[in-house]
């Protein structure tokens, strides 16, 4: 059984929102139909997005880290949005585990959005139906694309390769290996939804600087050490310059 | 959660309609069993069933305003195996059909006797339809309440008390409505309905009080730590990723100040339970129909406020992701 998913590396995401804009661009012109922005030039503008990048500060100043946190539909293995849907518009595909909405069946009752603890679904205000991440289902199976391009738009757009895409049920896939080897985890595991998307935790990084690294490596004449040093009595830069 | 007027009207009106039907059928059953000796109750059942049907239709109309695509509402009966909303969509018209039949039997007088019991009591068509309608009324209470109670991470709703509240508050308002109708159509029976309205209002107060007490003591299961998976005690959101509103920031926040929520928390028990109870007592003591009418107005206003608070109080875990705009 296949379960396609995204694995997002929180070490690498720089919060550039390239995945957000690329997702919107691809999907608004794809099978999801337009993802409209209401009152795009008004005071209370709003829009429909499948993917958002949020920013968190962890720790107490000055020992803080900034975490950029992309979130879209997690394609749960036991999705709570599917059984509550009264029309069957929300469904999970058996063949690849993608959770989708049939926009022609959706009545816009919002019940699935109440049932999703992650807030991954957004009601399209113009078309009055529920929309959500499709894992670019119209792209990943498009045989007219080169095989390396058959990935979700957000994965293609990510400039830092913070996003991996693949089958988490295949132990040899890139995503399974990343989850296994780097301690990938799901969000809100307490609700038993078993999200397919995983996140790779932040790693503590150390940089060791050795004494010989303080000199330029491409300095064969070792002139760095031979720079003239002013005598203590001579004027320093601070005396000559008004800052 | 954001309390939508359509859902507040839907749940309170359906509850009152179901309660009214149960009230008049309980009266009929008590009369059949000889507990009561009704005078002129025949003038009450038909019109009361018509009012119940009217209230149910009003609730159904309100429900359509909640849908993005009301023209596709017929599709919503499809997933009755898994969705409580789908089950409600099926049970509601069935119940409305039973109320219609019950009212039609009493208004037309076509009421063939189906069975004669050994004690001399006659089971006629209205009793049979009424019994079926009562089962459907309770099924509808359970479906409506379970729509909310089945969402396990909305912990304020995920409790048997939610089902108890929907049943008891619906029945209480139904008996109140029956008492007012009866005071106009069949005054001899009105104290019966007012008495039971007082009992169910008291039971509703106990059950709703219990859920208020429970919800005030809930501790969140999900935290910002589990929401983003970072195990650090000090996490602060500095950006939700966009500067404008979105579906997520509109649908899951009630958008009112804490002072309003706190005042509704105290006002709705007053209007839904305390004031009607006093007015029922005044009516039962003095026979003042004005007191009964005032009790109905106060209780319906109180129950609308109760439903508003029910939605406003529920804190969806997705709100953890929307704490700062920046």
mmCIF file of C-alpha atoms in Angstrom, chain B residues 17-325:
data_model
loop_
_atom_site.group_PDB
_atom_site.id
_atom_site.type_symbol
_atom_site.label_atom_id
_atom_site.label_comp_id
_atom_site.label_asym_id
_atom_site.label_seq_id
_atom_site.Cartn_x
_atom_site.Cartn_y
_atom_site.Cartn_z
ATOM 1 C CA UNK B 17 -40.248 21.433 17.884
ATOM 2 C CA UNK B 18 -39.203 17.985 19.065
ATOM 3 C CA UNK B 19 -39.972 18.935 22.670
ATOM 4 C CA UNK B 20 -43.425 20.257 21.749
ATOM 5 C CA UNK B 21 -44.256 17.038 19.927
ATOM 6 C CA UNK B 22 -43.022 14.932 22.843
ATOM 7 C CA UNK B 23 -45.036 17.121 25.250
ATOM 8 C CA UNK B 24 -48.357 16.668 23.483
ATOM 9 C CA UNK B 25 -47.775 12.977 22.888
ATOM 10 C CA UNK B 26 -46.815 12.480 26.544
ATOM 11 C CA UNK B 27 -50.061 14.206 27.448
ATOM 12 C CA UNK B 28 -51.994 11.924 25.129
ATOM 13 C CA UNK B 29 -50.269 8.851 26.554
ATOM 14 C CA UNK B 30 -51.017 9.940 30.108
ATOM 15 C CA UNK B 31 -54.640 10.493 29.131
ATOM 16 C CA UNK B 32 -54.725 7.022 27.555
ATOM 17 C CA UNK B 33 -53.322 5.441 30.695
ATOM 18 C CA UNK B 34 -55.904 7.269 32.778
ATOM 19 C CA UNK B 35 -53.386 9.407 34.670
ATOM 20 C CA UNK B 36 -55.185 12.483 33.390
ATOM 21 C CA UNK B 37 -58.784 13.278 32.625
ATOM 22 C CA UNK B 38 -58.364 15.731 29.766
ATOM 23 C CA UNK B 39 -61.027 18.250 28.876
ATOM 24 C CA UNK B 40 -60.781 19.658 25.394
ATOM 25 C CA UNK B 41 -57.349 18.159 24.741
ATOM 26 C CA UNK B 42 -58.599 17.172 21.292
ATOM 27 C CA UNK B 43 -58.559 20.893 20.393
ATOM 28 C CA UNK B 44 -54.910 21.044 21.405
ATOM 29 C CA UNK B 45 -53.139 18.094 19.714
ATOM 30 C CA UNK B 46 -53.818 19.025 16.093
ATOM 31 C CA UNK B 47 -52.898 22.735 16.276
ATOM 32 C CA UNK B 48 -49.934 21.971 18.570
ATOM 33 C CA UNK B 49 -48.604 19.446 16.028
ATOM 34 C CA UNK B 50 -49.024 22.100 13.322
ATOM 35 C CA UNK B 51 -47.018 24.581 15.420
ATOM 36 C CA UNK B 52 -44.358 21.920 16.044
ATOM 37 C CA UNK B 53 -44.117 21.296 12.309
ATOM 38 C CA UNK B 54 -43.873 25.037 11.671
ATOM 39 C CA UNK B 55 -41.027 25.371 14.168
ATOM 40 C CA UNK B 56 -39.220 22.386 12.603
ATOM 41 C CA UNK B 57 -39.591 23.875 9.118
ATOM 42 C CA UNK B 58 -38.202 27.189 10.398
ATOM 43 C CA UNK B 59 -35.211 25.293 11.834
ATOM 44 C CA UNK B 60 -34.713 23.431 8.560
ATOM 45 C CA UNK B 61 -34.815 26.703 6.584
ATOM 46 C CA UNK B 62 -32.234 28.201 8.972
ATOM 47 C CA UNK B 63 -29.947 25.203 8.357
ATOM 48 C CA UNK B 64 -29.732 26.033 4.647
ATOM 49 C CA UNK B 65 -28.116 29.374 5.448
ATOM 50 C CA UNK B 66 -25.200 27.473 6.950
ATOM 51 C CA UNK B 67 -24.378 25.737 3.679
ATOM 52 C CA UNK B 68 -22.061 27.131 1.043
ATOM 53 C CA UNK B 69 -23.965 25.223 -1.635
ATOM 54 C CA UNK B 70 -27.551 24.758 -0.362
ATOM 55 C CA UNK B 71 -28.701 23.596 -3.804
ATOM 56 C CA UNK B 72 -26.684 20.407 -3.249
ATOM 57 C CA UNK B 73 -28.133 19.716 0.212
ATOM 58 C CA UNK B 74 -29.881 16.591 -1.120
ATOM 59 C CA UNK B 75 -26.473 14.944 -1.415
ATOM 60 C CA UNK B 76 -25.945 15.098 2.334
ATOM 61 C CA UNK B 77 -27.918 11.911 3.092
ATOM 62 C CA UNK B 78 -25.260 9.790 1.374
ATOM 63 C CA UNK B 79 -22.883 8.890 4.214
ATOM 64 C CA UNK B 80 -25.260 7.834 6.991
ATOM 65 C CA UNK B 81 -22.939 4.959 7.895
ATOM 66 C CA UNK B 82 -20.266 7.295 9.225
ATOM 67 C CA UNK B 83 -21.573 10.864 9.488
ATOM 68 C CA UNK B 84 -23.911 12.051 12.234
ATOM 69 C CA UNK B 85 -24.755 15.043 10.054
ATOM 70 C CA UNK B 86 -25.938 12.672 7.344
ATOM 71 C CA UNK B 87 -28.001 10.742 9.894
ATOM 72 C CA UNK B 88 -29.604 13.979 11.073
ATOM 73 C CA UNK B 89 -30.463 14.847 7.482
ATOM 74 C CA UNK B 90 -32.318 11.521 7.181
ATOM 75 C CA UNK B 91 -34.028 11.495 10.593
ATOM 76 C CA UNK B 92 -35.249 15.109 10.380
ATOM 77 C CA UNK B 93 -37.628 14.667 7.400
ATOM 78 C CA UNK B 94 -38.785 11.323 8.784
ATOM 79 C CA UNK B 95 -39.640 13.010 12.068
ATOM 80 C CA UNK B 96 -41.325 15.914 10.263
ATOM 81 C CA UNK B 97 -43.393 13.372 8.335
ATOM 82 C CA UNK B 98 -44.472 11.731 11.602
ATOM 83 C CA UNK B 99 -45.439 15.117 13.102
ATOM 84 C CA UNK B 100 -47.374 15.940 9.947
ATOM 85 C CA UNK B 101 -49.242 12.619 10.060
ATOM 86 C CA UNK B 102 -49.917 13.003 13.766
ATOM 87 C CA UNK B 103 -51.314 16.515 13.248
ATOM 88 C CA UNK B 104 -53.332 15.412 10.222
ATOM 89 C CA UNK B 105 -54.927 12.558 12.164
ATOM 90 C CA UNK B 106 -56.034 14.927 14.910
ATOM 91 C CA UNK B 107 -57.156 17.737 12.595
ATOM 92 C CA UNK B 108 -59.133 15.497 10.214
ATOM 93 C CA UNK B 109 -60.437 13.184 12.904
ATOM 94 C CA UNK B 110 -59.620 10.128 10.776
ATOM 95 C CA UNK B 111 -58.239 7.973 13.547
ATOM 96 C CA UNK B 112 -59.010 4.275 13.144
ATOM 97 C CA UNK B 113 -58.561 2.054 16.197
ATOM 98 C CA UNK B 114 -55.765 -0.391 15.521
ATOM 99 C CA UNK B 115 -55.768 -2.460 18.703
ATOM 100 C CA UNK B 116 -57.973 -2.841 21.754
ATOM 101 C CA UNK B 117 -56.113 -3.668 24.947
ATOM 102 C CA UNK B 118 -57.585 -5.964 27.584
ATOM 103 C CA UNK B 119 -57.921 -3.057 30.027
ATOM 104 C CA UNK B 120 -60.266 -1.305 27.605
ATOM 105 C CA UNK B 121 -57.699 1.203 26.337
ATOM 106 C CA UNK B 122 -57.707 1.708 22.593
ATOM 107 C CA UNK B 123 -54.539 2.020 20.558
ATOM 108 C CA UNK B 124 -55.552 4.204 17.645
ATOM 109 C CA UNK B 125 -53.576 5.474 14.676
ATOM 110 C CA UNK B 126 -52.552 8.680 16.470
ATOM 111 C CA UNK B 127 -50.966 6.660 19.300
ATOM 112 C CA UNK B 128 -49.065 4.489 16.813
ATOM 113 C CA UNK B 129 -47.831 7.474 14.802
ATOM 114 C CA UNK B 130 -47.058 9.356 18.008
ATOM 115 C CA UNK B 131 -44.989 6.472 19.378
ATOM 116 C CA UNK B 132 -43.024 6.244 16.137
ATOM 117 C CA UNK B 133 -42.624 10.023 16.127
ATOM 118 C CA UNK B 134 -41.322 9.954 19.699
ATOM 119 C CA UNK B 135 -38.642 7.431 18.794
ATOM 120 C CA UNK B 136 -37.677 9.632 15.840
ATOM 121 C CA UNK B 137 -37.671 12.728 18.077
ATOM 122 C CA UNK B 138 -35.126 11.097 20.403
ATOM 123 C CA UNK B 139 -33.135 9.791 17.437
ATOM 124 C CA UNK B 140 -33.015 13.346 16.090
ATOM 125 C CA UNK B 141 -31.870 14.718 19.467
ATOM 126 C CA UNK B 142 -29.064 12.157 19.496
ATOM 127 C CA UNK B 143 -28.059 12.848 15.877
ATOM 128 C CA UNK B 144 -27.974 16.623 16.395
ATOM 129 C CA UNK B 145 -26.011 16.375 19.625
ATOM 130 C CA UNK B 146 -23.613 13.728 18.306
ATOM 131 C CA UNK B 147 -22.642 16.001 15.394
ATOM 132 C CA UNK B 148 -20.840 18.002 18.081
ATOM 133 C CA UNK B 149 -20.159 15.342 20.704
ATOM 134 C CA UNK B 150 -18.359 13.026 18.264
ATOM 135 C CA UNK B 151 -15.530 15.526 17.620
ATOM 136 C CA UNK B 152 -13.108 14.201 20.198
ATOM 137 C CA UNK B 153 -10.587 17.009 20.158
ATOM 138 C CA UNK B 154 -13.285 19.661 20.731
ATOM 139 C CA UNK B 155 -13.225 18.618 24.349
ATOM 140 C CA UNK B 156 -15.924 21.036 25.490
ATOM 141 C CA UNK B 157 -18.321 19.131 23.222
ATOM 142 C CA UNK B 158 -16.927 15.592 23.489
ATOM 143 C CA UNK B 159 -19.048 14.461 26.414
ATOM 144 C CA UNK B 160 -22.310 12.568 27.070
ATOM 145 C CA UNK B 161 -23.453 15.775 28.765
ATOM 146 C CA UNK B 162 -23.753 17.376 25.310
ATOM 147 C CA UNK B 163 -26.354 14.754 24.346
ATOM 148 C CA UNK B 164 -28.122 15.108 27.704
ATOM 149 C CA UNK B 165 -28.238 18.888 27.298
ATOM 150 C CA UNK B 166 -29.683 18.787 23.801
ATOM 151 C CA UNK B 167 -32.390 16.358 24.928
ATOM 152 C CA UNK B 168 -33.297 18.069 28.208
ATOM 153 C CA UNK B 169 -33.181 21.661 26.937
ATOM 154 C CA UNK B 170 -35.210 20.720 23.868
ATOM 155 C CA UNK B 171 -37.858 18.961 25.945
ATOM 156 C CA UNK B 172 -37.968 21.827 28.480
ATOM 157 C CA UNK B 173 -38.576 24.440 25.779
ATOM 158 C CA UNK B 174 -41.120 22.138 24.103
ATOM 159 C CA UNK B 175 -43.158 21.768 27.298
ATOM 160 C CA UNK B 176 -42.988 25.556 27.783
ATOM 161 C CA UNK B 177 -44.296 26.061 24.269
ATOM 162 C CA UNK B 178 -46.997 23.451 24.891
ATOM 163 C CA UNK B 179 -48.027 25.233 28.097
ATOM 164 C CA UNK B 180 -48.443 28.558 26.270
ATOM 165 C CA UNK B 181 -50.398 26.935 23.414
ATOM 166 C CA UNK B 182 -52.512 25.031 25.877
ATOM 167 C CA UNK B 183 -53.290 28.170 27.892
ATOM 168 C CA UNK B 184 -54.806 29.565 24.713
ATOM 169 C CA UNK B 185 -56.430 26.440 23.235
ATOM 170 C CA UNK B 186 -57.228 24.193 26.167
ATOM 171 C CA UNK B 187 -56.664 26.063 29.466
ATOM 172 C CA UNK B 188 -57.551 23.078 31.645
ATOM 173 C CA UNK B 189 -54.418 21.217 30.513
ATOM 174 C CA UNK B 190 -51.991 24.138 30.791
ATOM 175 C CA UNK B 191 -50.911 23.477 34.424
ATOM 176 C CA UNK B 192 -49.935 19.902 33.399
ATOM 177 C CA UNK B 193 -47.553 21.247 30.743
ATOM 178 C CA UNK B 194 -46.293 24.076 32.966
ATOM 179 C CA UNK B 195 -45.550 21.592 35.753
ATOM 180 C CA UNK B 196 -43.551 19.323 33.465
ATOM 181 C CA UNK B 197 -41.847 22.361 31.910
ATOM 182 C CA UNK B 198 -40.697 23.288 35.412
ATOM 183 C CA UNK B 199 -39.364 19.756 36.002
ATOM 184 C CA UNK B 200 -37.461 19.588 32.685
ATOM 185 C CA UNK B 201 -36.150 23.131 33.101
ATOM 186 C CA UNK B 202 -34.734 22.060 36.462
ATOM 187 C CA UNK B 203 -33.243 18.869 34.972
ATOM 188 C CA UNK B 204 -31.774 20.899 32.103
ATOM 189 C CA UNK B 205 -30.249 23.323 34.593
ATOM 190 C CA UNK B 206 -28.576 20.445 36.436
ATOM 191 C CA UNK B 207 -27.241 18.854 33.250
ATOM 192 C CA UNK B 208 -26.076 22.140 31.674
ATOM 193 C CA UNK B 209 -24.595 23.192 35.008
ATOM 194 C CA UNK B 210 -22.667 19.928 35.095
ATOM 195 C CA UNK B 211 -21.225 20.563 31.631
ATOM 196 C CA UNK B 212 -20.306 24.157 32.576
ATOM 197 C CA UNK B 213 -18.547 22.798 35.658
ATOM 198 C CA UNK B 214 -16.779 20.115 33.604
ATOM 199 C CA UNK B 215 -15.686 22.478 30.853
ATOM 200 C CA UNK B 216 -14.324 25.024 33.301
ATOM 201 C CA UNK B 217 -11.945 22.312 34.552
ATOM 202 C CA UNK B 218 -10.717 20.985 31.214
ATOM 203 C CA UNK B 219 -7.024 21.118 30.546
ATOM 204 C CA UNK B 220 -5.924 21.338 26.930
ATOM 205 C CA UNK B 221 -4.524 18.096 25.511
ATOM 206 C CA UNK B 222 -2.832 19.808 22.597
ATOM 207 C CA UNK B 223 -0.310 22.518 23.258
ATOM 208 C CA UNK B 224 1.895 24.609 21.026
ATOM 209 C CA UNK B 225 4.593 22.012 21.778
ATOM 210 C CA UNK B 226 2.583 19.101 20.337
ATOM 211 C CA UNK B 227 1.178 21.310 17.570
ATOM 212 C CA UNK B 228 4.588 21.995 16.039
ATOM 213 C CA UNK B 229 6.439 19.116 17.673
ATOM 214 C CA UNK B 230 9.124 21.167 19.397
ATOM 215 C CA UNK B 231 9.685 20.081 22.983
ATOM 216 C CA UNK B 232 10.641 23.346 24.589
ATOM 217 C CA UNK B 233 8.700 25.076 27.358
ATOM 218 C CA UNK B 234 9.080 28.549 25.836
ATOM 219 C CA UNK B 235 7.614 28.786 22.342
ATOM 220 C CA UNK B 236 6.035 31.931 20.993
ATOM 221 C CA UNK B 237 4.420 32.383 17.633
ATOM 222 C CA UNK B 238 5.700 35.483 15.912
ATOM 223 C CA UNK B 239 3.915 35.121 12.570
ATOM 224 C CA UNK B 240 0.929 33.126 11.328
ATOM 225 C CA UNK B 241 2.252 33.437 7.805
ATOM 226 C CA UNK B 242 -0.065 36.123 6.459
ATOM 227 C CA UNK B 243 -1.240 39.550 7.520
ATOM 228 C CA UNK B 244 -4.901 39.277 6.538
ATOM 229 C CA UNK B 245 -7.710 37.104 7.790
ATOM 230 C CA UNK B 246 -8.478 33.674 6.432
ATOM 231 C CA UNK B 247 -11.054 30.944 6.848
ATOM 232 C CA UNK B 248 -8.984 29.636 9.756
ATOM 233 C CA UNK B 249 -9.026 32.949 11.617
ATOM 234 C CA UNK B 250 -12.734 33.587 10.979
ATOM 235 C CA UNK B 251 -14.355 30.204 11.520
ATOM 236 C CA UNK B 252 -12.683 29.085 14.737
ATOM 237 C CA UNK B 253 -12.701 32.270 16.826
ATOM 238 C CA UNK B 254 -15.849 33.826 18.247
ATOM 239 C CA UNK B 255 -14.329 37.270 17.810
ATOM 240 C CA UNK B 256 -15.856 38.671 21.008
ATOM 241 C CA UNK B 257 -14.184 39.982 24.111
ATOM 242 C CA UNK B 258 -13.756 37.768 27.143
ATOM 243 C CA UNK B 259 -16.057 40.085 29.138
ATOM 244 C CA UNK B 260 -18.976 39.335 26.785
ATOM 245 C CA UNK B 261 -18.334 35.590 26.956
ATOM 246 C CA UNK B 262 -18.188 35.794 30.762
ATOM 247 C CA UNK B 263 -21.426 37.745 30.968
ATOM 248 C CA UNK B 264 -23.262 35.334 28.642
ATOM 249 C CA UNK B 265 -22.000 32.511 30.861
ATOM 250 C CA UNK B 266 -23.977 34.049 33.718
ATOM 251 C CA UNK B 267 -26.909 35.432 31.735
ATOM 252 C CA UNK B 268 -27.971 32.309 29.852
ATOM 253 C CA UNK B 269 -28.619 30.154 32.965
ATOM 254 C CA UNK B 270 -30.637 33.060 34.337
ATOM 255 C CA UNK B 271 -32.831 33.391 31.239
ATOM 256 C CA UNK B 272 -32.987 29.730 30.233
ATOM 257 C CA UNK B 273 -33.581 28.245 33.698
ATOM 258 C CA UNK B 274 -33.984 30.596 36.682
ATOM 259 C CA UNK B 275 -36.418 33.202 35.325
ATOM 260 C CA UNK B 276 -38.670 30.643 33.531
ATOM 261 C CA UNK B 277 -38.740 28.492 36.677
ATOM 262 C CA UNK B 278 -39.921 31.431 38.773
ATOM 263 C CA UNK B 279 -42.519 32.347 36.124
ATOM 264 C CA UNK B 280 -43.798 28.728 35.972
ATOM 265 C CA UNK B 281 -44.194 28.828 39.745
ATOM 266 C CA UNK B 282 -46.068 32.150 39.492
ATOM 267 C CA UNK B 283 -48.344 30.672 36.817
ATOM 268 C CA UNK B 284 -49.011 27.510 38.807
ATOM 269 C CA UNK B 285 -49.802 29.669 41.864
ATOM 270 C CA UNK B 286 -51.843 32.437 40.306
ATOM 271 C CA UNK B 287 -52.893 31.202 36.865
ATOM 272 C CA UNK B 288 -51.399 34.256 35.162
ATOM 273 C CA UNK B 289 -51.080 33.460 31.460
ATOM 274 C CA UNK B 290 -48.820 36.494 31.051
ATOM 275 C CA UNK B 291 -46.292 34.805 33.324
ATOM 276 C CA UNK B 292 -46.372 31.731 31.077
ATOM 277 C CA UNK B 293 -45.887 33.801 27.909
ATOM 278 C CA UNK B 294 -43.017 35.669 29.576
ATOM 279 C CA UNK B 295 -41.479 32.313 30.558
ATOM 280 C CA UNK B 296 -41.517 31.181 26.912
ATOM 281 C CA UNK B 297 -39.889 34.412 25.685
ATOM 282 C CA UNK B 298 -37.250 34.349 28.420
ATOM 283 C CA UNK B 299 -36.484 30.664 27.884
ATOM 284 C CA UNK B 300 -36.144 30.882 24.111
ATOM 285 C CA UNK B 301 -33.853 33.922 24.475
ATOM 286 C CA UNK B 302 -31.895 32.068 27.161
ATOM 287 C CA UNK B 303 -31.564 28.935 25.037
ATOM 288 C CA UNK B 304 -30.321 30.965 22.057
ATOM 289 C CA UNK B 305 -27.717 32.507 24.357
ATOM 290 C CA UNK B 306 -26.936 29.003 25.680
ATOM 291 C CA UNK B 307 -26.274 27.758 22.150
ATOM 292 C CA UNK B 308 -24.161 30.841 21.391
ATOM 293 C CA UNK B 309 -22.079 30.114 24.458
ATOM 294 C CA UNK B 310 -21.872 26.410 23.564
ATOM 295 C CA UNK B 311 -20.125 27.336 20.303
ATOM 296 C CA UNK B 312 -18.094 30.259 21.646
ATOM 297 C CA UNK B 313 -16.764 28.167 24.527
ATOM 298 C CA UNK B 314 -15.364 25.398 22.315
ATOM 299 C CA UNK B 315 -11.666 25.938 21.698
ATOM 300 C CA UNK B 316 -10.473 24.222 18.533
ATOM 301 C CA UNK B 317 -6.870 22.922 18.583
ATOM 302 C CA UNK B 318 -6.217 24.571 15.210
ATOM 303 C CA UNK B 319 -6.318 27.920 17.080
ATOM 304 C CA UNK B 320 -2.872 27.042 18.423
ATOM 305 C CA UNK B 321 -1.525 27.833 14.964
ATOM 306 C CA UNK B 322 -3.126 31.295 14.862
ATOM 307 C CA UNK B 323 -1.839 33.234 17.855
ATOM 308 C CA UNK B 324 0.074 36.124 16.309
ATOM 309 C CA UNK B 325 -0.299 38.019 13.060
#
